[in-house]
XYZ file of C-alpha atoms in Angstrom:
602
model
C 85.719 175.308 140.388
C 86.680 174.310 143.840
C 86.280 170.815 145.028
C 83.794 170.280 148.050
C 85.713 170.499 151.619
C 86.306 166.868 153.002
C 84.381 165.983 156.206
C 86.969 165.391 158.627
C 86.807 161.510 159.919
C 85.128 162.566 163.434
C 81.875 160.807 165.033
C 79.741 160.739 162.401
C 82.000 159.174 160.068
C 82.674 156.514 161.646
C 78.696 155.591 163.202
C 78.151 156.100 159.020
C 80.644 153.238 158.728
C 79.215 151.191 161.240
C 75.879 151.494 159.981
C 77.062 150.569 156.197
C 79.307 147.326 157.824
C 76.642 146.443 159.817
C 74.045 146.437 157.290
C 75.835 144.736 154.547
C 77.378 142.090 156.694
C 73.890 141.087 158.480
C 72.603 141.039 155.053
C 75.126 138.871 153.488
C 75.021 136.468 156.395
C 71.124 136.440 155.971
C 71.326 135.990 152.217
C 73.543 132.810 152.534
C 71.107 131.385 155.570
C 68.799 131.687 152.702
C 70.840 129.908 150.243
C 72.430 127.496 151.932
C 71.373 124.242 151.142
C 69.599 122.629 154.805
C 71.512 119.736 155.381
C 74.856 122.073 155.244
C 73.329 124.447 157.640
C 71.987 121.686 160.204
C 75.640 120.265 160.316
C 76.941 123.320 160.922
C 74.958 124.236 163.996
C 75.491 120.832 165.241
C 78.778 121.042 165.816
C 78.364 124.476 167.698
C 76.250 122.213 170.137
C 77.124 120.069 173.286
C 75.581 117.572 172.339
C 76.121 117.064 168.530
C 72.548 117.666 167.672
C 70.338 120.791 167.258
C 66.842 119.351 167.601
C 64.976 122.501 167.371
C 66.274 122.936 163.940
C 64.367 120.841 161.939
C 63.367 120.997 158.310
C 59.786 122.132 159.516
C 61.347 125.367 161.276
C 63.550 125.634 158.764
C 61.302 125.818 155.701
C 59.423 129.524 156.996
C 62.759 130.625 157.559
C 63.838 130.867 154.255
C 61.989 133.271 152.133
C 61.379 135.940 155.056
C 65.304 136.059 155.868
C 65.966 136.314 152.275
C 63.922 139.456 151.508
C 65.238 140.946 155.132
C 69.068 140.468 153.799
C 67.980 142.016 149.940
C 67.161 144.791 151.964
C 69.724 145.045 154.213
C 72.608 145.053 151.292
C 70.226 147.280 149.691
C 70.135 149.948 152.299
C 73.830 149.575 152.813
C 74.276 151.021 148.892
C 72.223 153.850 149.492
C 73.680 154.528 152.441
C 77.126 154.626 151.023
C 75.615 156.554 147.985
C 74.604 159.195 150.546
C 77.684 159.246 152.825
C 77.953 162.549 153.335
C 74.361 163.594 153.529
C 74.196 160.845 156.204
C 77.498 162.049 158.171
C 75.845 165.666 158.515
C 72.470 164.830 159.513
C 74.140 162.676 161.964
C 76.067 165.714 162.644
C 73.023 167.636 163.516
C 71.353 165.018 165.390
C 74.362 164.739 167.547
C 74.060 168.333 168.276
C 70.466 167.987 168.969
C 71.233 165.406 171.585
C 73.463 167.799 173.301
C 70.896 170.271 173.788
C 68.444 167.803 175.370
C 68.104 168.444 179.387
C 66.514 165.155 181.250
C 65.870 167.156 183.948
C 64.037 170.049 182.305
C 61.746 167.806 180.623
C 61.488 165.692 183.718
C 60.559 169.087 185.203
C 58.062 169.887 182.229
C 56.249 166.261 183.213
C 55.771 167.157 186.953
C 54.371 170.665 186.345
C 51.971 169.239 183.596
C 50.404 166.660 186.199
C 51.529 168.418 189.330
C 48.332 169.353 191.807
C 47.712 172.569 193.088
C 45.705 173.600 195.925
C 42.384 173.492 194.514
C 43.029 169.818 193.573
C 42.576 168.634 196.781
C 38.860 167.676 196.392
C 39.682 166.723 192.849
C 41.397 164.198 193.996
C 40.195 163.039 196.899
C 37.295 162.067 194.659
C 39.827 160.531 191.914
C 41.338 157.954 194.742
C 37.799 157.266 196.269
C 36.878 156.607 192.838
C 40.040 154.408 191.725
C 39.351 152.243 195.291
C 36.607 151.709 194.610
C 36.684 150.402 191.178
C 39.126 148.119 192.548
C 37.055 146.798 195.177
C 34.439 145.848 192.569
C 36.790 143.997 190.483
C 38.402 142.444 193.483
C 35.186 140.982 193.864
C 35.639 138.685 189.959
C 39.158 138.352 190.577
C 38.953 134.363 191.296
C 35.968 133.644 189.444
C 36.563 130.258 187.457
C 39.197 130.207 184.294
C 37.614 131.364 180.612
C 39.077 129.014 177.789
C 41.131 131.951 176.114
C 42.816 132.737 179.968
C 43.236 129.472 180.620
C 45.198 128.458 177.282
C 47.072 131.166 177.137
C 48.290 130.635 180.592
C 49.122 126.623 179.557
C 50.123 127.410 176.145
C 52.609 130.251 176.876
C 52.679 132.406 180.040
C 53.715 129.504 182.101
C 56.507 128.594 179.828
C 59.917 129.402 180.316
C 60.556 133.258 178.706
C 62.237 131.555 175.841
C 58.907 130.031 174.593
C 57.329 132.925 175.379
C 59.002 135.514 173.096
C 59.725 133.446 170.270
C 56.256 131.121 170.168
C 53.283 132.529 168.118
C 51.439 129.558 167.104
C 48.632 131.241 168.218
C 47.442 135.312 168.706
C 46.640 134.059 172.361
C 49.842 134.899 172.888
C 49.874 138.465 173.931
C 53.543 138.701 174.558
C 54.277 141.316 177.120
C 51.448 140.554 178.903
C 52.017 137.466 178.848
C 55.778 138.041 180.167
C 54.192 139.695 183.350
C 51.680 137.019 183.667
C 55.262 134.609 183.908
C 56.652 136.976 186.496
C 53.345 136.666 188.510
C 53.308 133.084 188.634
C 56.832 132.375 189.318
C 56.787 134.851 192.323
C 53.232 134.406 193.297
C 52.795 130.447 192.308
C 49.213 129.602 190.091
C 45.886 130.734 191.357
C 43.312 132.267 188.892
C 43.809 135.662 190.974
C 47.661 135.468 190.006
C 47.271 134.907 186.429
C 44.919 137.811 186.011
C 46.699 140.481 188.657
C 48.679 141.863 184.812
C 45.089 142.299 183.390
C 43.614 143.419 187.236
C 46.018 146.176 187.867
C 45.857 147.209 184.183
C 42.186 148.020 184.777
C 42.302 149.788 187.909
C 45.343 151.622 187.004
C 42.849 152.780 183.582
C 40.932 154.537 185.638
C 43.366 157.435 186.646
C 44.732 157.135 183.514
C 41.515 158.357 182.043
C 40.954 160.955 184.394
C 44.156 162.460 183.372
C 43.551 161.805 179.621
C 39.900 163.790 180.063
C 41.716 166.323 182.047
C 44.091 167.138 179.255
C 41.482 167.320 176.921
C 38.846 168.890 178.705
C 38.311 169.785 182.271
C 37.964 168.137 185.878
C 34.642 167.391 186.159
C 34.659 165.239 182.316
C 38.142 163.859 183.928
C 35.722 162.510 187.079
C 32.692 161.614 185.269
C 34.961 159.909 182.807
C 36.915 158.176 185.302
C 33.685 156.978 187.248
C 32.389 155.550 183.732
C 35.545 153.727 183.243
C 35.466 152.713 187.426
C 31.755 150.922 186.696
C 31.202 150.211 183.160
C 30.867 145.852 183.030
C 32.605 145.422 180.260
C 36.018 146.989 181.250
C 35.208 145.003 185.016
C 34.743 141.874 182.822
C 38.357 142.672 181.118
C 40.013 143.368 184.196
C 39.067 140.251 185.426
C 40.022 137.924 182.208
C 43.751 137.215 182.217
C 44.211 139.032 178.155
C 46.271 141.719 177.519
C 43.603 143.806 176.329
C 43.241 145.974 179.734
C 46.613 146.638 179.167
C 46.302 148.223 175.829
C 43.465 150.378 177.359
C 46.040 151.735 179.867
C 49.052 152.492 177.320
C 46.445 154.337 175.224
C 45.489 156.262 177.550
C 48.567 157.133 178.610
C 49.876 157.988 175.258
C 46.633 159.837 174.615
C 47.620 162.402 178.050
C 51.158 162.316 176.345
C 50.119 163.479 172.784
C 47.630 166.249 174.281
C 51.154 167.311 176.395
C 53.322 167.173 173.550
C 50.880 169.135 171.257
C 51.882 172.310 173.076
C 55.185 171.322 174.822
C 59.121 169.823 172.970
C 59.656 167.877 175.475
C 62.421 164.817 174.216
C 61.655 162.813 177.710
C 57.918 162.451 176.439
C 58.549 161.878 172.843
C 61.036 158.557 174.054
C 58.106 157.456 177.029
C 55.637 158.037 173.839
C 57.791 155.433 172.101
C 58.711 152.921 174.758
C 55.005 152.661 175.607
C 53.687 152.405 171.712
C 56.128 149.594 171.437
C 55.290 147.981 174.440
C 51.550 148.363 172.902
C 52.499 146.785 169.849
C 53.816 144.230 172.400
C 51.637 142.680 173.823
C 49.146 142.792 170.749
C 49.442 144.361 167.319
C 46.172 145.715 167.428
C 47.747 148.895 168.338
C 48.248 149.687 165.354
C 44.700 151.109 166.091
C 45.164 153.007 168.692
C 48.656 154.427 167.828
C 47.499 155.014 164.111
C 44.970 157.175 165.693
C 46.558 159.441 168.137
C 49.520 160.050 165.620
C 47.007 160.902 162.923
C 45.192 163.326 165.781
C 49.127 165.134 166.267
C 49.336 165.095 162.407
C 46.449 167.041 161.479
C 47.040 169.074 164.862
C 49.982 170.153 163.116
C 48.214 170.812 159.508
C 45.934 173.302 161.033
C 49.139 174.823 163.270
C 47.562 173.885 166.875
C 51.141 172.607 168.388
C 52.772 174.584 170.563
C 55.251 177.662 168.856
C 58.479 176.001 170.806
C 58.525 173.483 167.423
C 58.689 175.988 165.027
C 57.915 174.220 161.858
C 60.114 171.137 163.446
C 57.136 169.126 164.695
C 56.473 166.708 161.565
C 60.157 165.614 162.159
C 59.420 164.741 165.626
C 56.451 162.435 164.974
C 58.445 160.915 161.889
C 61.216 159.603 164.258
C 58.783 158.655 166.708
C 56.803 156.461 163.996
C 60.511 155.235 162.921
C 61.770 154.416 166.388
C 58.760 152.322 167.003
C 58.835 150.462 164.344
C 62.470 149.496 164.765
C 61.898 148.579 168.336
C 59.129 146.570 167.346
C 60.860 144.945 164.773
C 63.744 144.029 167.657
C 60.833 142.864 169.912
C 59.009 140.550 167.279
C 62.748 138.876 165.643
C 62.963 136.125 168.201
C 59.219 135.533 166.771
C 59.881 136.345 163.030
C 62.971 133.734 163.354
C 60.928 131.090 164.965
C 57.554 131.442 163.852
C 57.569 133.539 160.904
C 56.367 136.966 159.917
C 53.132 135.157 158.627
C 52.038 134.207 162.231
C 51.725 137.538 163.555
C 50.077 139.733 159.978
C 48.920 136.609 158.072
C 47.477 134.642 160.425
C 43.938 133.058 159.899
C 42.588 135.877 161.917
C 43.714 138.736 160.001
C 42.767 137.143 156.755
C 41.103 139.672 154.027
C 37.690 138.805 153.144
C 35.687 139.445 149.987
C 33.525 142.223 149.959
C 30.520 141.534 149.912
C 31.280 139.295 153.793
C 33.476 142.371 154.479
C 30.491 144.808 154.413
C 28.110 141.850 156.117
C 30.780 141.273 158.853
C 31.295 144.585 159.495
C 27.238 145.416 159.882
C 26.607 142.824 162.017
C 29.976 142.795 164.592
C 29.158 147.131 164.901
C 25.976 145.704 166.584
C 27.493 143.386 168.465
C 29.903 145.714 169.496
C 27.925 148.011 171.054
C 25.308 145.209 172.738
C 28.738 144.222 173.959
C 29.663 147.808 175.715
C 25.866 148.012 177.227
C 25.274 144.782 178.248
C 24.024 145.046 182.160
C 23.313 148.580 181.662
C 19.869 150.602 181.704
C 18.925 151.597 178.484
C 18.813 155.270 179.602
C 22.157 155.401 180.720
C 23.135 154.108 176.871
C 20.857 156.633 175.632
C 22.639 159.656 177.399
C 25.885 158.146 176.554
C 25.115 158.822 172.728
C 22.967 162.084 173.606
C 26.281 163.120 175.470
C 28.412 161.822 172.805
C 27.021 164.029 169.730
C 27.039 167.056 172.171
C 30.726 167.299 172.521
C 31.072 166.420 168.925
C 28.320 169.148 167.243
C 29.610 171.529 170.138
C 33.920 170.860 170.347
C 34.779 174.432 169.834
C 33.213 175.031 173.066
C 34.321 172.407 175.159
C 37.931 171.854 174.647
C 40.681 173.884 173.325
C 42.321 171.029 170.792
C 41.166 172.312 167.207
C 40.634 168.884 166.000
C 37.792 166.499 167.216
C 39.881 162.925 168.169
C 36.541 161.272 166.876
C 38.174 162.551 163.249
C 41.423 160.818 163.701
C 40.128 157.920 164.784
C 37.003 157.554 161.675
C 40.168 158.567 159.405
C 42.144 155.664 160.949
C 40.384 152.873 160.958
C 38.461 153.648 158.157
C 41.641 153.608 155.736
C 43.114 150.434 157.675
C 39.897 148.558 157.872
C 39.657 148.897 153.995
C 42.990 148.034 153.100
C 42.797 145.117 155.625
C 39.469 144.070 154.562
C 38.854 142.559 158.131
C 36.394 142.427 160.540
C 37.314 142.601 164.381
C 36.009 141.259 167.121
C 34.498 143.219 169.464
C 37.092 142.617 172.098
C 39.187 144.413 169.487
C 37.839 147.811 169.953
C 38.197 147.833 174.162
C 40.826 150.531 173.957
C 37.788 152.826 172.172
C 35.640 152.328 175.108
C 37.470 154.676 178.033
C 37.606 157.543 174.600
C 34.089 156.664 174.313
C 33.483 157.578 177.632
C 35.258 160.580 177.792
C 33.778 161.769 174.811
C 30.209 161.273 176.680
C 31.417 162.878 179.804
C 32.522 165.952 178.075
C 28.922 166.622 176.158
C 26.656 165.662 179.687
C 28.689 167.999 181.381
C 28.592 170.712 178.668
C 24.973 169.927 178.572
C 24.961 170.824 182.424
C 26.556 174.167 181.763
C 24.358 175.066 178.884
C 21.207 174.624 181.103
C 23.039 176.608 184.116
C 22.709 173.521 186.381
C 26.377 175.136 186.893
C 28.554 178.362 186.753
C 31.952 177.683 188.073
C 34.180 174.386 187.419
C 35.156 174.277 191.254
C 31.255 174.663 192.484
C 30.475 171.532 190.572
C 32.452 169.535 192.137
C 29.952 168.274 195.027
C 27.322 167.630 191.245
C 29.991 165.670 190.089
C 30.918 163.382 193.289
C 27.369 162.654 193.739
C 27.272 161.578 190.040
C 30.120 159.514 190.604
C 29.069 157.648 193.047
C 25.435 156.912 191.682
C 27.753 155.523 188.697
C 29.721 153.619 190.759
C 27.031 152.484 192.765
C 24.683 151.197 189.286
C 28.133 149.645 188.148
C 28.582 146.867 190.967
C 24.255 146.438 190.766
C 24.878 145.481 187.600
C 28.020 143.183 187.991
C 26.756 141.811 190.869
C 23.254 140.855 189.215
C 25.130 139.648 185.842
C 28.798 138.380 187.215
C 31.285 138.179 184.127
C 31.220 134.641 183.359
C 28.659 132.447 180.857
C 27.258 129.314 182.595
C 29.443 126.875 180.532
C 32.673 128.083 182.107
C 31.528 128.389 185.940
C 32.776 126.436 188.769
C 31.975 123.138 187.410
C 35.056 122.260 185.808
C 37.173 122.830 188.826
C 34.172 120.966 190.745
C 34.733 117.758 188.619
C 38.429 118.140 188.567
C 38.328 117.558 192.247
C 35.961 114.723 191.747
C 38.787 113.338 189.563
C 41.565 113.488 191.311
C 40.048 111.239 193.621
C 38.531 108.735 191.157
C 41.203 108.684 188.120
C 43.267 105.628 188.077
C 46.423 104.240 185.954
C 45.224 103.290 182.439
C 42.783 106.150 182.689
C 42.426 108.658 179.692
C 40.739 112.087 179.961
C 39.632 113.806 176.846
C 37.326 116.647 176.232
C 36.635 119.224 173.686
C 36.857 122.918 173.907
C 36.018 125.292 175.639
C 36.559 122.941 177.895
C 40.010 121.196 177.176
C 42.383 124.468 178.295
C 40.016 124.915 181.324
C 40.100 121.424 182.626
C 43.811 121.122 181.934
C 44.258 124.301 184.293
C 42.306 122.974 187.160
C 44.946 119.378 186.867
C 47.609 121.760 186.824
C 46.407 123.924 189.733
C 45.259 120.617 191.696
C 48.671 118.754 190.758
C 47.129 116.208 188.672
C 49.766 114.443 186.353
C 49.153 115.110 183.010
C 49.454 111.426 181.856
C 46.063 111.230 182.182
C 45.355 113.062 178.988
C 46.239 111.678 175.440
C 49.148 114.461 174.475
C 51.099 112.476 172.065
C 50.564 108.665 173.229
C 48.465 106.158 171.744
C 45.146 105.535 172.745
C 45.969 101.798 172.939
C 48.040 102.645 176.170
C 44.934 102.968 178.214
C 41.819 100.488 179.257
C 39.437 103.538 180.489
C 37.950 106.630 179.040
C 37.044 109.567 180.914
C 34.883 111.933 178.708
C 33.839 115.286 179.813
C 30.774 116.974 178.117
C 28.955 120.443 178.789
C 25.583 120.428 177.238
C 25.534 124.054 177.569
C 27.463 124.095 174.282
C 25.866 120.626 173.082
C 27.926 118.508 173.450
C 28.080 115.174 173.092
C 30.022 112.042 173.716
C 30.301 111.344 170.118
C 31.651 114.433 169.484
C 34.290 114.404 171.383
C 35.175 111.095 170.646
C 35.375 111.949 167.070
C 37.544 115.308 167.820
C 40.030 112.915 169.643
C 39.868 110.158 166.857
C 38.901 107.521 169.392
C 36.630 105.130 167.451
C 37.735 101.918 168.787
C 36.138 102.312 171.957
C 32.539 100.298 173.208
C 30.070 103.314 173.132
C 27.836 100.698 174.758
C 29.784 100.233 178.052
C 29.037 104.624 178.447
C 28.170 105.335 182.232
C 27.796 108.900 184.233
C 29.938 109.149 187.089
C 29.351 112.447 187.850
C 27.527 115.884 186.992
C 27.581 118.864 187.905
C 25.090 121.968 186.575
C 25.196 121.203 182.517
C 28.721 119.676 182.756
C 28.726 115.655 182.627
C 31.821 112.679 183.500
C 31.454 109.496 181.304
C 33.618 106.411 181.541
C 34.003 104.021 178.739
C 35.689 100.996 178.307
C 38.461 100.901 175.475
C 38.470 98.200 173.244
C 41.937 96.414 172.694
């Protein structure tokens, strides 16, 4: 019997090696920060220091450290073995992705993307109507963009965006910290300097930018007049105005999913390599800024996968296409993984999936929570709209699910993925989201309702021909557009507690505060008012931060009884007790929100 033929030591032998020295030597180096007693490690990094002294690494960043970098270097040796077990089945798949590679033409599949979106003549009034539409959604969310800081904006703006970039990809103290967002929030503010507009122009131009994004998605899917009912929807709905104007990355996740939801429906029917990597750039970018896309991505990738059980991907795949959406699912993770280590290594893997907000919950306040946030969820998406409007919504809804053969030619419903989805994750998790959560449903909620009211309109013959429609569907849009700023305009996106009062009394401040003074307040106030001193260059020795209360003679407490508070609360939050509740005066008010002084007792 004949020996097997030796690969020759080419290109794939030696990536196999580097793989296997990488992996064992990253895990061995791992293993011994693990080990390694801390005292012998803090020395060590000392000396590789200008000063003598690492202060960052402390016992108390040390201490998280040691348990996740352990498991990550068990691993790595781990996979190292294997993958010198299975040298030579890893040199030939190599091999064949190599060869792959070589057959992969940028600019054909650039060419593929520009003939997919690329307008033809009978466009024109398509989208003339998409642009009228996308300006003016703008102009109505132009009109929140500098309405007064919310407490979440406002911290994570203080807390992290304003930071230098260092802080801002390793810090996760907190899941305020929506990390790429939060990176273009920085880049905002250090070109633009800090105004309210500023901070939110990420979350602004995510939101307008949704709106063509939809229309394309609903396109895809369906046809052009769902694509510019949709995209009016999505132009006017309050909600996704409110979110547009709230500096959060959770506009932002609305636009990558729909974008990766126009990029699936393409890459159903079409190999194209070009849109597999944007698919994966933009899923990790998702993941990014917050991992709640693991909903969204978990959805569209279960949509491709039972696309492909019941064979309705294009015949260019062969019976190739599984492999393409398991490296895609691979090659996010990995980038995600490189993304998150600065925050793995600095706040550990527990503060982004074990955080107290992703906590399981028994079952029994599972099944409660999840009752009772459903109905806040969708009193959240109507909120300043007419009932009927709702009501059509879920009339138009149903229709394009009871009648999907007929409406679109994708064999499965994405209302089946996405039930599928969540339903397994939600269980396993055993946690309830908040309704801010599900944004990124909304614009497929929309389109969903689009696509039944206009295959309601061709059932009752109110129409024959898609391009005779149009002039039905521009007047629609407009009426949509036109209820959309009614409502924001009657209802503007803001609750009465966060209004302009706190910038109102900041100014009051600035002119009143003196040395000795302390300001304290309690949220949702505290991140608020410390924005307006930072925006009206107000030192920030006037708050407590990490000095003793004994270093001041005044008190300066500010109270909103809109959320009831009181003095003594707020006192007690800030653990000032020695001070002569007696000597309380108002200095100022404005609406609900109230300025005590009190005297400190020495």
């Amino acid at each position: 019997m004949k020996p097997p033929p030796k690969h020759p030591r080419g290109f794939s032998w030696t990536l196999w090696l580097v793989i296997v020295a990488s992996c064992a030597l990253l895990g061995l180096a791992l293993l011994a920060f693990s080990i390694i007693p801390y005292g012998s490690l803090k020395a060590s990094f000392d000396r590789l220091t200008p000063d003598g002294n690492l202060e960052s690494f402390t016992p108390q960043a040390y201490a998280p450290l040691v348990v996740p970098t352990r498991l990550i270097g068990l691993f790595l040796l781990l996979l190292s073995s294997v993958s010198f077990g299975l040298r030579r089945l890893i040199q030939g798949s190599i091999q064949n992705l190599a060869q792959s590679l070589k057959k992969i033409s940028i600019k054909s599949d650039l060419q593929g993307l520009r003939e997919a979106i690329k307008p033809t003549k009978s466009d024109r009034a398509y989208l003339f109507t998409l642009l009228a539409i996308t300006l003016m959604g703008a102009g109505i969310r132009m009109l929140f963009l500098s309405i007064p800081m919310g407490h979440d904006e406002a911290y994570t703006f203080i807390a992290f965006a304003s930071r230098p970039v260092r802080y801002i990809i390793s810090d996760y103290h907190l899941p305020n910290n929506h990390v790429f967002h939060s990176l273009l929030v920085h880049g905002c503010y250090y070109l633009l300097g800090n105004q309210p507009w500023v901070v939110r122009l990420p979350a602004f131009l995510s939101g307008v930018l949704l709106v063509p994004a939809c229309c394309v998605s609903a396109r895809m899917i369906y046809d052009r007049n769902t694509a510019l009912v949709s995209a009016a929807l999505v132009a006017s709905t309050p909600t996704l105005i409110e979110a547009s104007t709230s500096a959060r990355g959770y506009t932002l996740i609305c636009l990558i999913t729909m974008t990766l939801l126009a990029l699936a429906a393409f890459l159903k029917q079409h190999r194209n390599c070009l849109a597999w990597g944007l698919f994966v750039v933009l899923s990790a970018l998702g993941f990014y800024t917050i991992p709640i896309m693991l909903y969204p991505f978990g959805i569209l990738i279960t949509w491709l996968l039972l696309s492909a059980l019941v064979k309705d991907i294009g015949s260019a795949y062969g019976s190739g296409f599984i492999k393409y959406l398991l490296i895609t699912v691979l090659s996010v993770a990995v980038l995600c993984y490189l993304l998150y280590l600065p925050i793995f290594l600095h706040s550990g893997i527990g503060s982004v999936i074990g955080n107290n907000f992703v906590q399981p919950l028994e079952w029994s306040e599972f099944q409660e929570s999840i009752i009772a946030r459903s109905l806040r969820l969708w009193s959240r998406w109507t909120d300043n709209i007419p009932p009927v409007v709702a009501i059509l919504s879920i009339i138009g809804l149903l229709t394009s699910m009871l009648f999907h053969k007929r409406l679109t030619k994708h064999r499965v419903p994405l209302v089946i993925a996405a039930l599928l989805w969540i339903g397994v994750v939600l269980l396993i998790q055993r946690v309830a989201p908040w309704s801010r959560i599900w944004l990124f449903i909304l614009p497929i909620y929309l389109i969903l309702a689009s696509a039944g009211i206009i295959g309601l309109f061709t059932r009752l013959k109110i129409r024959t021909e898609e391009g005779k429609s149009i002039p039905w569907v521009i007047t629609g849009a407009v009426l949509i557009l036109a209820l959309g700023f009614y409502s924001m305009h009657t209802n503007p996106p803001y609750t009465p507690g966060e209004t302009g009062s706190v910038e109102e009394i900041t100014l009051f401040l600035k002119g009143y505060l003196q040395p000795g003074d302390v300001v304290i307040t309690k949220p949702p106030l505290g991140a608020i008012v410390v924005y307006y001193f930072d925006l009206h260059h107000i030192s920030e020795e006037y708050f407590l931060l990490d000095r003793d209360w004994h270093d001041f003679q005044q008190v300066i407490v500010i109270v909103d009884e809109g959320f009831d508070q009181t003095i003594d609360q707020v006192l007690q939050k800030k653990g000032l007790e020695c001070v002569d509740k007696s000597s309380a005066k108002m200095i100022h008010q404005y609406g609900k929100t109230k300025v005590y002084e009190l005297t400190i007792i020495p």
